[in-house]
Coordinates of C-alpha atoms and ligand atoms in Angstrom, one line a residue:
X18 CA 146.1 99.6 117.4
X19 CA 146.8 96.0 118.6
X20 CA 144.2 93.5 118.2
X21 CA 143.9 93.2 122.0
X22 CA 142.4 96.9 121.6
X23 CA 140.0 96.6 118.6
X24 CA 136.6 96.6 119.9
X25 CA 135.1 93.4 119.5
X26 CA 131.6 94.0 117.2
X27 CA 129.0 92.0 117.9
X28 CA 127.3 90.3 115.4
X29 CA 123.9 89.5 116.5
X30 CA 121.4 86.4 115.6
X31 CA 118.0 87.8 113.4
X32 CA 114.9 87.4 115.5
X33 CA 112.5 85.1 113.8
X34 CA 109.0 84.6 115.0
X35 CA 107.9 81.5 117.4
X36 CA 107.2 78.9 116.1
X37 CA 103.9 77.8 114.7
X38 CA 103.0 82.1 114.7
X39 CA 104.0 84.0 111.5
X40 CA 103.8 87.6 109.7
X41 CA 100.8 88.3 107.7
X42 CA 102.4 90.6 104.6
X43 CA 101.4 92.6 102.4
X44 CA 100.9 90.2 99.9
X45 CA 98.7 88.1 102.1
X46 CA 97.2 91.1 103.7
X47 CA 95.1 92.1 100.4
X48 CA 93.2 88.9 100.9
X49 CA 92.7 89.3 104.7
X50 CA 91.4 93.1 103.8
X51 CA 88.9 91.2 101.2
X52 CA 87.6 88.9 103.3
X53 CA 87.2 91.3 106.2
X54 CA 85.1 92.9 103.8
X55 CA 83.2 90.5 102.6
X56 CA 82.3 89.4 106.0
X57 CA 81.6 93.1 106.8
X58 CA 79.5 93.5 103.9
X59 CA 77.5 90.3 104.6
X60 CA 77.0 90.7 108.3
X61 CA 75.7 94.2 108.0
X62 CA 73.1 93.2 105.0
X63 CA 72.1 90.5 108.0
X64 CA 72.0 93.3 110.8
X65 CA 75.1 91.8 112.5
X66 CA 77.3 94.4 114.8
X67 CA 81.2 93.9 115.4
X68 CA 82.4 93.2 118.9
X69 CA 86.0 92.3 119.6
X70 CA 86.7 90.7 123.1
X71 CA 89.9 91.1 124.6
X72 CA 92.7 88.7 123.7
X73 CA 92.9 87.8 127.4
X74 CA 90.3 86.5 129.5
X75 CA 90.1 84.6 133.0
X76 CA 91.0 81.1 132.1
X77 CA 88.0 79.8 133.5
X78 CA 85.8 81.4 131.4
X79 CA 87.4 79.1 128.8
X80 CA 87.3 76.1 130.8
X81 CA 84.1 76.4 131.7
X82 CA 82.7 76.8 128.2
X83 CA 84.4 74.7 126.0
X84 CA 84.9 71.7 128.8
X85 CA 87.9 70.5 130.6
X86 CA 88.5 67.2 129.0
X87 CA 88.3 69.1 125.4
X88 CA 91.0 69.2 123.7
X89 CA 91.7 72.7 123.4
X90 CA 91.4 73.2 127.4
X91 CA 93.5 70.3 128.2
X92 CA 96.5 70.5 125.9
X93 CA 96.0 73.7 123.7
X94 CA 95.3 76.7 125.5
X95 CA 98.3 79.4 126.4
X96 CA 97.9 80.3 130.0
X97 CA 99.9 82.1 132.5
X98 CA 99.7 83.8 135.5
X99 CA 99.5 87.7 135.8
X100 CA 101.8 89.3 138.8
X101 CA 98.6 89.1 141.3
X102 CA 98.9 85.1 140.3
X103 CA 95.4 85.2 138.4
X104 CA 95.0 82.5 135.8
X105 CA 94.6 83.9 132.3
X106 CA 94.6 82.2 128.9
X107 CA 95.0 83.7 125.4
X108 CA 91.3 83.0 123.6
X109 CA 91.3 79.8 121.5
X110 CA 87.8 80.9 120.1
X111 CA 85.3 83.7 119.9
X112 CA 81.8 82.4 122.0
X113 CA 83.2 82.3 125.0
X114 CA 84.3 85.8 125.0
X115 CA 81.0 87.2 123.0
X116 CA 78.7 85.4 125.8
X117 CA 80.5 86.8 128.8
X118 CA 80.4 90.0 127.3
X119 CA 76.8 89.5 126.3
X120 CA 75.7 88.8 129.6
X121 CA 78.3 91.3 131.8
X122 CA 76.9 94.2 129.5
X123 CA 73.1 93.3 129.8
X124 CA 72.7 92.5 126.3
X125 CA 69.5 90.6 127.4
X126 CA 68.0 94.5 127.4
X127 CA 68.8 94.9 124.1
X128 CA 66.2 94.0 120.6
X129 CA 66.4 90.0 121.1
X130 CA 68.5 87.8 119.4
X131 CA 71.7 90.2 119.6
X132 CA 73.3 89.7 116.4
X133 CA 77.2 89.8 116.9
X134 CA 80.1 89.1 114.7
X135 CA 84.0 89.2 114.9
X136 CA 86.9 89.2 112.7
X137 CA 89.8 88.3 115.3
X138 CA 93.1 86.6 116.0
X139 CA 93.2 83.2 118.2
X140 CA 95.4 81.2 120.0
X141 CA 95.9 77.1 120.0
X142 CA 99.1 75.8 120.5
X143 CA 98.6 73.0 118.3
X144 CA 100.8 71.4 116.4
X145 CA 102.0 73.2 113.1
X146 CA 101.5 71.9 109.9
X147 CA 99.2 72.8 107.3
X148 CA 96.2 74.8 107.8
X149 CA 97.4 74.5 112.0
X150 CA 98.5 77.5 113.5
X151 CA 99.5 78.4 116.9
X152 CA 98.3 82.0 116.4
X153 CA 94.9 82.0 113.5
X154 CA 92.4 84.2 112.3
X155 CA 88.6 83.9 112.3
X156 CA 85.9 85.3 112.0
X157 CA 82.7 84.5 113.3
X158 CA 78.7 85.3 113.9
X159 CA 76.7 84.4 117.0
X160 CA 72.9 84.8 117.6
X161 CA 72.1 84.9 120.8
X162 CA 68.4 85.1 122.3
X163 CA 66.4 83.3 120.3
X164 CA 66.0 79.4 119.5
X165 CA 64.7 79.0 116.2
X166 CA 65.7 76.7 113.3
X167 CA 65.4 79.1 111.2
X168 CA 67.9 81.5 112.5
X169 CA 70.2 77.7 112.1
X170 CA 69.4 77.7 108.9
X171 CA 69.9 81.6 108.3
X172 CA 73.8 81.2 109.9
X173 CA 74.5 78.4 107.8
X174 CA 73.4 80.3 104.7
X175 CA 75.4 83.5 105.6
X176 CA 78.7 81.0 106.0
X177 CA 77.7 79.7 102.4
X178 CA 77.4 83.5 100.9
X179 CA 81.0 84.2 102.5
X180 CA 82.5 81.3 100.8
X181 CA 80.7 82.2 97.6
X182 CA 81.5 85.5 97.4
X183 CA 85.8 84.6 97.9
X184 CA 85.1 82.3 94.8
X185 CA 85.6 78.7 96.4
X186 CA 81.7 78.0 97.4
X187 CA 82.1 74.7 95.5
X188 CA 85.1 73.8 97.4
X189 CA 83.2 72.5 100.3
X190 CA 80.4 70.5 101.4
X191 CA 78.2 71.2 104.6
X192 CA 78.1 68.4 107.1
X193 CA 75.7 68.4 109.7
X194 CA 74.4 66.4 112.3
X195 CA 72.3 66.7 116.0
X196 CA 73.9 66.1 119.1
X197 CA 70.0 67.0 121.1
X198 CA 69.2 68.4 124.3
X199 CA 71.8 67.8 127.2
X200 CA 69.0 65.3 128.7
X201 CA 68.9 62.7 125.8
X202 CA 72.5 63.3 124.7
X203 CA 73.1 62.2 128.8
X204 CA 71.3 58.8 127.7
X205 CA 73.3 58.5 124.4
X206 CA 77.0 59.1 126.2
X207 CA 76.1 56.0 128.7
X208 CA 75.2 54.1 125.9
X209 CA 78.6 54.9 124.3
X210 CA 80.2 54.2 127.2
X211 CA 78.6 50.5 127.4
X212 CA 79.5 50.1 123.9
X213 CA 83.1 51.2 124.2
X214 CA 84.0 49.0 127.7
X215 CA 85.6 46.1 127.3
X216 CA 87.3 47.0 123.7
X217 CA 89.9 49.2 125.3
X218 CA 92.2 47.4 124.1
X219 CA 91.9 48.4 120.2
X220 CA 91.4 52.1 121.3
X221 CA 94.0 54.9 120.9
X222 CA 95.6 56.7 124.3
X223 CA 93.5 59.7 123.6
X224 CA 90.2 57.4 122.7
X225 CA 91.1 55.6 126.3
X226 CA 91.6 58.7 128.5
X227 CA 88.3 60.3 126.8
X228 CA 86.4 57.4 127.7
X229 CA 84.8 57.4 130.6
X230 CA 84.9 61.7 130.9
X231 CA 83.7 62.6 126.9
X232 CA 83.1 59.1 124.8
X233 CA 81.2 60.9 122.4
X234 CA 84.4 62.5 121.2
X235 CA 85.7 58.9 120.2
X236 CA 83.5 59.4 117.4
X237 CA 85.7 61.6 115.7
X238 CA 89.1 59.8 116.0
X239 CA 91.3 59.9 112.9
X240 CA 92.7 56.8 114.3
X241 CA 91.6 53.7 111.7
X242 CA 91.3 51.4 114.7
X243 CA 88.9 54.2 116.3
X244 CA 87.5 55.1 113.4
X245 CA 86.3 50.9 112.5
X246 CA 84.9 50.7 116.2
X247 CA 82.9 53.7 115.5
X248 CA 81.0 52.9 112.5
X249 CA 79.9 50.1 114.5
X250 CA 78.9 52.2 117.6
X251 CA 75.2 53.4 118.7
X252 CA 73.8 55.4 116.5
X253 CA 73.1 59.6 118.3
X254 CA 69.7 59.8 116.6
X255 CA 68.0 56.8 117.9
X256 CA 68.5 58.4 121.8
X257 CA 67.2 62.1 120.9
X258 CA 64.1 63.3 122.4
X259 CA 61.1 64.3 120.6
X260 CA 62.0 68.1 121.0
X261 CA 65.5 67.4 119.0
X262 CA 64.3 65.2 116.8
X263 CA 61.1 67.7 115.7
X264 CA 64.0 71.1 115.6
X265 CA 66.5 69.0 113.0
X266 CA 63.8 67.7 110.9
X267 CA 62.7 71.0 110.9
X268 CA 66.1 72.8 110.2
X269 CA 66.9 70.6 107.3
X270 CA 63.5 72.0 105.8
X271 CA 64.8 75.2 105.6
X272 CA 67.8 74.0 104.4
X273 CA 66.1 72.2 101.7
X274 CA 64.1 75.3 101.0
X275 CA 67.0 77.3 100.8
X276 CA 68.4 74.9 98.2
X277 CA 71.2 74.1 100.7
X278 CA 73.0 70.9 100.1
X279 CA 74.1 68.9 103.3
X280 CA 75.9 65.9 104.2
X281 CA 73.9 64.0 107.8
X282 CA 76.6 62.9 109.4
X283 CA 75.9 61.3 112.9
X284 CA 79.5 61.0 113.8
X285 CA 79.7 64.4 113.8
X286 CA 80.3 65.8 117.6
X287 CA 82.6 68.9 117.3
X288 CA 85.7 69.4 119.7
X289 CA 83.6 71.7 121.8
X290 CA 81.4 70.7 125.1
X291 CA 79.0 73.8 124.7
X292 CA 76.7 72.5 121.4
X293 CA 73.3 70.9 121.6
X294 CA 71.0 70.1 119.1
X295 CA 72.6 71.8 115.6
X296 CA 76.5 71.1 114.7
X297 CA 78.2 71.5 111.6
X298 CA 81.1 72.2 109.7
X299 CA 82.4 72.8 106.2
X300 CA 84.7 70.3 104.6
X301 CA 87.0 70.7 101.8
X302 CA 85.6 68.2 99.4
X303 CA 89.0 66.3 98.6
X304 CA 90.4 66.3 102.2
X305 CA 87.4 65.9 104.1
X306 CA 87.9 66.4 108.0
X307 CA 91.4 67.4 107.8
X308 CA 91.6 71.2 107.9
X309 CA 87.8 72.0 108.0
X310 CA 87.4 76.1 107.2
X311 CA 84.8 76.6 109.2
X312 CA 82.1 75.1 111.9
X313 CA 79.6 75.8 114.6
X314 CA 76.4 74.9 116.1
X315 CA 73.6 75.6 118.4
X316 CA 74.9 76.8 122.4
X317 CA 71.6 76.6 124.1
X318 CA 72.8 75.8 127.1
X319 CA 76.5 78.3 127.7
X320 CA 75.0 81.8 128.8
X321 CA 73.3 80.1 132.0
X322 CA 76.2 77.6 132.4
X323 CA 78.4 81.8 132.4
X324 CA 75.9 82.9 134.8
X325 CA 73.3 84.6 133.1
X326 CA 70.0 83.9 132.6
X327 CA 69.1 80.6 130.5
X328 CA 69.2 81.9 126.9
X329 CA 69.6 80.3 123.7
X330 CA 72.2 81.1 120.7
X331 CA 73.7 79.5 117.4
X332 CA 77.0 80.7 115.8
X333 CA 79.5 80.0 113.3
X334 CA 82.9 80.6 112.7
X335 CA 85.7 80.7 110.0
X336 CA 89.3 80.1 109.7
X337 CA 90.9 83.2 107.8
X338 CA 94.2 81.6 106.8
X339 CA 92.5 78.2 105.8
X340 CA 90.0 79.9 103.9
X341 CA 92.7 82.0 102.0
X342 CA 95.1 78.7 101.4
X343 CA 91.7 77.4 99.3
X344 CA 91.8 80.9 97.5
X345 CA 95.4 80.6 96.5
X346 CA 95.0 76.8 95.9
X347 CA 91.9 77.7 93.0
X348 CA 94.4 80.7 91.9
X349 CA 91.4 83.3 93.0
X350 CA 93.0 86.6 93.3
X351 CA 91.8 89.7 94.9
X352 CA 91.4 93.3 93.7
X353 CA 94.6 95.1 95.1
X354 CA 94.1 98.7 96.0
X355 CA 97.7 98.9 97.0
X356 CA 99.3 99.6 93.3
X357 CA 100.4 102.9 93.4
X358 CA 99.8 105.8 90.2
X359 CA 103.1 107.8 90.4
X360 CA 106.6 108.5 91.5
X361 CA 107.3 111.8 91.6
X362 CA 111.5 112.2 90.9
X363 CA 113.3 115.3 91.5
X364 CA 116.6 116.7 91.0
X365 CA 118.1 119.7 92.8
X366 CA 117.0 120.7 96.2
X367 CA 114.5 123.5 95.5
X368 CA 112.7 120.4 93.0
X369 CA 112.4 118.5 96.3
X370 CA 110.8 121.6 98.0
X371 CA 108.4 121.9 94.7
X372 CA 108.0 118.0 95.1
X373 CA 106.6 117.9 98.6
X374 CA 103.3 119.9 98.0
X375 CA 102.4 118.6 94.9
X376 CA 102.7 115.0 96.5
X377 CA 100.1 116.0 99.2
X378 CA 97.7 118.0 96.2
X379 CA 98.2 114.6 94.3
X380 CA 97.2 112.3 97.3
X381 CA 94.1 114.7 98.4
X382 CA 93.5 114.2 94.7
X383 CA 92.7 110.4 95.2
X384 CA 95.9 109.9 92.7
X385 CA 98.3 107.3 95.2
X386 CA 101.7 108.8 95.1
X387 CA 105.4 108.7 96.5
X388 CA 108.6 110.2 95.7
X389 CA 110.4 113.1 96.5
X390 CA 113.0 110.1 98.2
X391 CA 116.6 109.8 98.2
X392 CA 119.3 112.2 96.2
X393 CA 120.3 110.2 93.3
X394 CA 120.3 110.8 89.6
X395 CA 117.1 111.0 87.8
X396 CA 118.1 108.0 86.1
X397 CA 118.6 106.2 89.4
X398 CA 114.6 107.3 90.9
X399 CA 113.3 106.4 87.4
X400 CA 114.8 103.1 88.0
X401 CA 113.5 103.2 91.4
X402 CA 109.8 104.0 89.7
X403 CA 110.2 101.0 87.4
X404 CA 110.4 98.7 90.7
X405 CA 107.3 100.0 92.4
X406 CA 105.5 99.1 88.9
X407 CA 103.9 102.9 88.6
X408 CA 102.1 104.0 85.5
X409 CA 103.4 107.2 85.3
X410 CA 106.9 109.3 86.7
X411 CA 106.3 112.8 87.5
X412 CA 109.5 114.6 86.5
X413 CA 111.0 118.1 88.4
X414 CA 114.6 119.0 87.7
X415 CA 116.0 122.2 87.6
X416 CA 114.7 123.7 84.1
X417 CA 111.3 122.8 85.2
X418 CA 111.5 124.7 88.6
X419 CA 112.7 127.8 86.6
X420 CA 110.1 127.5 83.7
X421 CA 107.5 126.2 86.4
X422 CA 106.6 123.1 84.7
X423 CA 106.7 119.6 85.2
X424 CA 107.3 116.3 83.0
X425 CA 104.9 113.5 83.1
X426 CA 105.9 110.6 81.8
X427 CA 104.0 107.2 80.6
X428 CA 106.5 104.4 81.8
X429 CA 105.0 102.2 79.3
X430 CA 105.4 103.6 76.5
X431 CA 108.3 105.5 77.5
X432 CA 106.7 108.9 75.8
X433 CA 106.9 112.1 78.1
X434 CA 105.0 115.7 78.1
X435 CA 105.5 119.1 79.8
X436 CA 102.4 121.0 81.7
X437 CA 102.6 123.7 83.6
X438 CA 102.9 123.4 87.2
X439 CA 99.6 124.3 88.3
X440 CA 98.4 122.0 85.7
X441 CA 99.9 118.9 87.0
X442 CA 97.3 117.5 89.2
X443 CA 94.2 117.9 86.5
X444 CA 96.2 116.3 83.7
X445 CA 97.2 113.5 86.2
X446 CA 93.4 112.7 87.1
X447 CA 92.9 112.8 83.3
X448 CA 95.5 110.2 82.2
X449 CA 94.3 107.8 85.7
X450 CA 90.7 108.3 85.2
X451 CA 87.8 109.8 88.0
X452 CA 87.0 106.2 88.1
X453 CA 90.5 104.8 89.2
X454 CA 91.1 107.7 91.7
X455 CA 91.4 106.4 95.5
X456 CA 89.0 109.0 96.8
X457 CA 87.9 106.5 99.8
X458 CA 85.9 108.0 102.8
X459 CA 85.0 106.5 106.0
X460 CA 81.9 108.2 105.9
X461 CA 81.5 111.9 107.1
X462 CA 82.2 113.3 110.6
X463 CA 78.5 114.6 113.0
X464 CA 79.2 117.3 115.8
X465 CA 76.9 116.7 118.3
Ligands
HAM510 P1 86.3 75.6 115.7 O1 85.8 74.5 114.8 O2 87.2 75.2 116.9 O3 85.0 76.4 116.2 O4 87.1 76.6 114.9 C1 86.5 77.2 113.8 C2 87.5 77.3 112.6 O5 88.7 77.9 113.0 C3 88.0 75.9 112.1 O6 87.1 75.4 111.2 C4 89.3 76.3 111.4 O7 89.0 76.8 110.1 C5 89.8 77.5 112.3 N1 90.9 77.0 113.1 C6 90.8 76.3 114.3 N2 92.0 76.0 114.8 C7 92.9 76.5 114.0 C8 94.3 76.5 113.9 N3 95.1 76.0 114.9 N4 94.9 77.1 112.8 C9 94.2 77.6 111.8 N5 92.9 77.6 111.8 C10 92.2 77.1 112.9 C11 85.1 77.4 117.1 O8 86.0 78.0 117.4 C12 83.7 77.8 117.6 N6 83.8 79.0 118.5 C13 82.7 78.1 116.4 C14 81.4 78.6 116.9 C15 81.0 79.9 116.9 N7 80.4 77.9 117.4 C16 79.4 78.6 117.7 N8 79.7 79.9 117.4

């Protein structure tokens, strides 16, 4: 053949994931399994019920909520048009989504406040770096239908138990401030705005377009120029109404009751336009607002502001991958149920026909098992068994297929023994122990 006729092969880039989104494997997935668990465990002590909203939703819905001039709704938000030309936006966060499916379901009909949690992935297109993803993970409760400090307090205490039970409780310290009813915070922001006119000039671009729409948000610039002019600014509690004033002071008695410790911090506003009265958020002790692992706050106002009747609600909610990055940081590692109990190696086609059934008698056993793979030398799969770390190779060559036996053999100590086929599956509990057995259920199955 000439080179003009060889057939040109095409060698073809690898695909690799857009930036700012990544994998979550297997490694990392042990810890998301935990912590779905623990949140699982947790909300259902608390009477919480899953709910998972879809990924998409009408991008007003998000607008609406969390406020044009946020953030997150002005330069964060992945939207696109569907084929009819409908505006629709990947969810940045969970409340939105919970209350318009609180309120298009009737939830108000249901035992009041509906407790609802979620364990879900979001969308930001932020800028990556640490902690920042473009696609996250959170989970998150919200209480909706009831105003009571208490059930503040009782969300705040449930975010602490999480935290406690992945082993970095210590890690962070509550801060927690009132931003009051929509009526005295409407006195506060034009007090803000007073303050903050004429000094333009020693604000950042974002502090200046914010100013006039949002100036409590200039609170929480990272900027140092900001961040001087703002420890000089009006102070939030001395604007609040009786009624706000009376629900904090009442709230941090819980807290106190609870043994809670708390940081007041009146600069606190959050990057969401929905909160009145309660806001908080966790902070990692040594980097403070940087990467918080979790927030929320009172939402009195956002099921009537999504059409529904007025109707109060707190929530909270977590970052997953923030909240692992702390686990890994404080070397906390999780249980894994993934390490498997035994290879199973053959040799010789009718072992690989013994193989197959025993595998399935060993699995309904609760014993986790592969094998049966490949046609190499029994060298080659005891190799093989080496890599996946297994305790124990079970052993079928051609002798044992006559003499119906099998070999079992410790990969630790390298010692072997022979049982008799039908044998095989009690010995193997035996050696792994009733208590290590994966013998999982999901509960059992009702005909109705
Ligand atoms: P948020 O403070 O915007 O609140 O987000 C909650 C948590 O999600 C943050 O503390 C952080 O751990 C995590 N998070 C946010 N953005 C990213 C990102 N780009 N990459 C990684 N993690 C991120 C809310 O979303 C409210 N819906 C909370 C709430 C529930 N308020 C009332 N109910």
């Amino acid at each position: 053949m000439t080179d003009k006729e060889t057939p040109e092969i095409k060698k073809y880039q690898p695909f690799r994931t857009p930036k700012g989104v990544h994998d979550i494997l297997p490694d990392d997935y042990e810890y998301h399994t935990y912590i779905k668990k623990v949140v699982r465990h947790r909300a259902r002590q608390a009477g919480f019920r899953r709910i998972s909203t879809p990924i998409l939703e009408y991008t007003d819905l998000f607008a609406r909520s969390i406020g044009d001039e946020s953030d997150i709704v002005s330069k964060e938000m992945y939207t696109f048009e569907d084929r009819k030309g409908r505006s629709l936006t990947l969810k940045p966060e969970g409340t939105a989504g919970v209350v318009r499916s609180y309120i298009q379901h009737g939830m108000n009909q249901l035992p009041q406040p509906a407790l609802l949690y979620y364990f879900e992935p979001h969308f930001r297109y932020d800028r990556p770096q640490k902690g920042r993803y473009r696609q996250f993970w959170q989970f998150g409760f919200e209480i909706i239908g009831e105003s009571d400090p208490a059930l503040d307090a009782q969300v705040i205490q449930l975010a602490r138990k999480i935290h406690d039970d992945l082993g970095i409780g210590d890690l962070f310290e509550l801060q927690l401030n009132t931003i009051g009813t929509p009526d005295s915070r409407k006195k506060y922001m034009q007090a803000l705005e007073d303050y903050y006119v004429g000094k333009e000039r020693s604000l950042c671009e974002d502090c200046n377009n914010r100013l006039h729409k949002n100036p409590m948000r200039l609170l929480d610039c990272k900027q140092e120029d900001c961040q001087i002019l703002a420890q000089l600014a009006p102070i939030m509690k001395d604007y609040l109404d009786k009624e706000s004033i009376d629900y904090h002071e009442e709230l941090v008695s819980y807290l106190d009751e609870l043994e809670i410790k708390y940081v007041e911090n009146n600069k606190l506003v959050r990057g969401l336009d929905y909160y009145s009265k309660t806001v908080f958020e966790f902070w990692d002790k040594s980097e403070g607002a940087q990467n918080a692992v979790g927030g929320g706050g009172r939402y009195d106002g956002l099921v009537e502001l999504l059409g529904g009747q007025p109707t109060p609600a707190v929530g909270y909610s977590a970052g997953v991958e923030r909240l692992i990055a702390n686990m890994k940081r404080e070397k906390v590692k999780v249980p894994s149920k993934d390490d498997l109990h035994v290879f199973v190696a053959q040799l010789g086609i009718d072992a690989k026909r013994k193989c197959l059934p025993l595998i399935e008698d060993l699995r309904d056993a609760g014993i986790k098992a592969i094998g049966a793979l490949g046609k190499g030398s029994i060298n080659i799969q005891l190799r093989l068994a080496a890599k996946f770390e297994v305790p124990y190779t079970i052993l079928i060559g051609i002798t044992e297929v006559r003499e119906q036996t099998a070999i079992i053999r410790d990969m630790e100590m390298g010692v072997q023994e022979t049982v008799n086929a039908d044998e095989v599956v009690a010995r193997m509990i035996e050696l792994i122990g009733e208590d290590n057995l994966d013998t999982y259920s999901p509960g059992d199955l009702v005909y109705t």
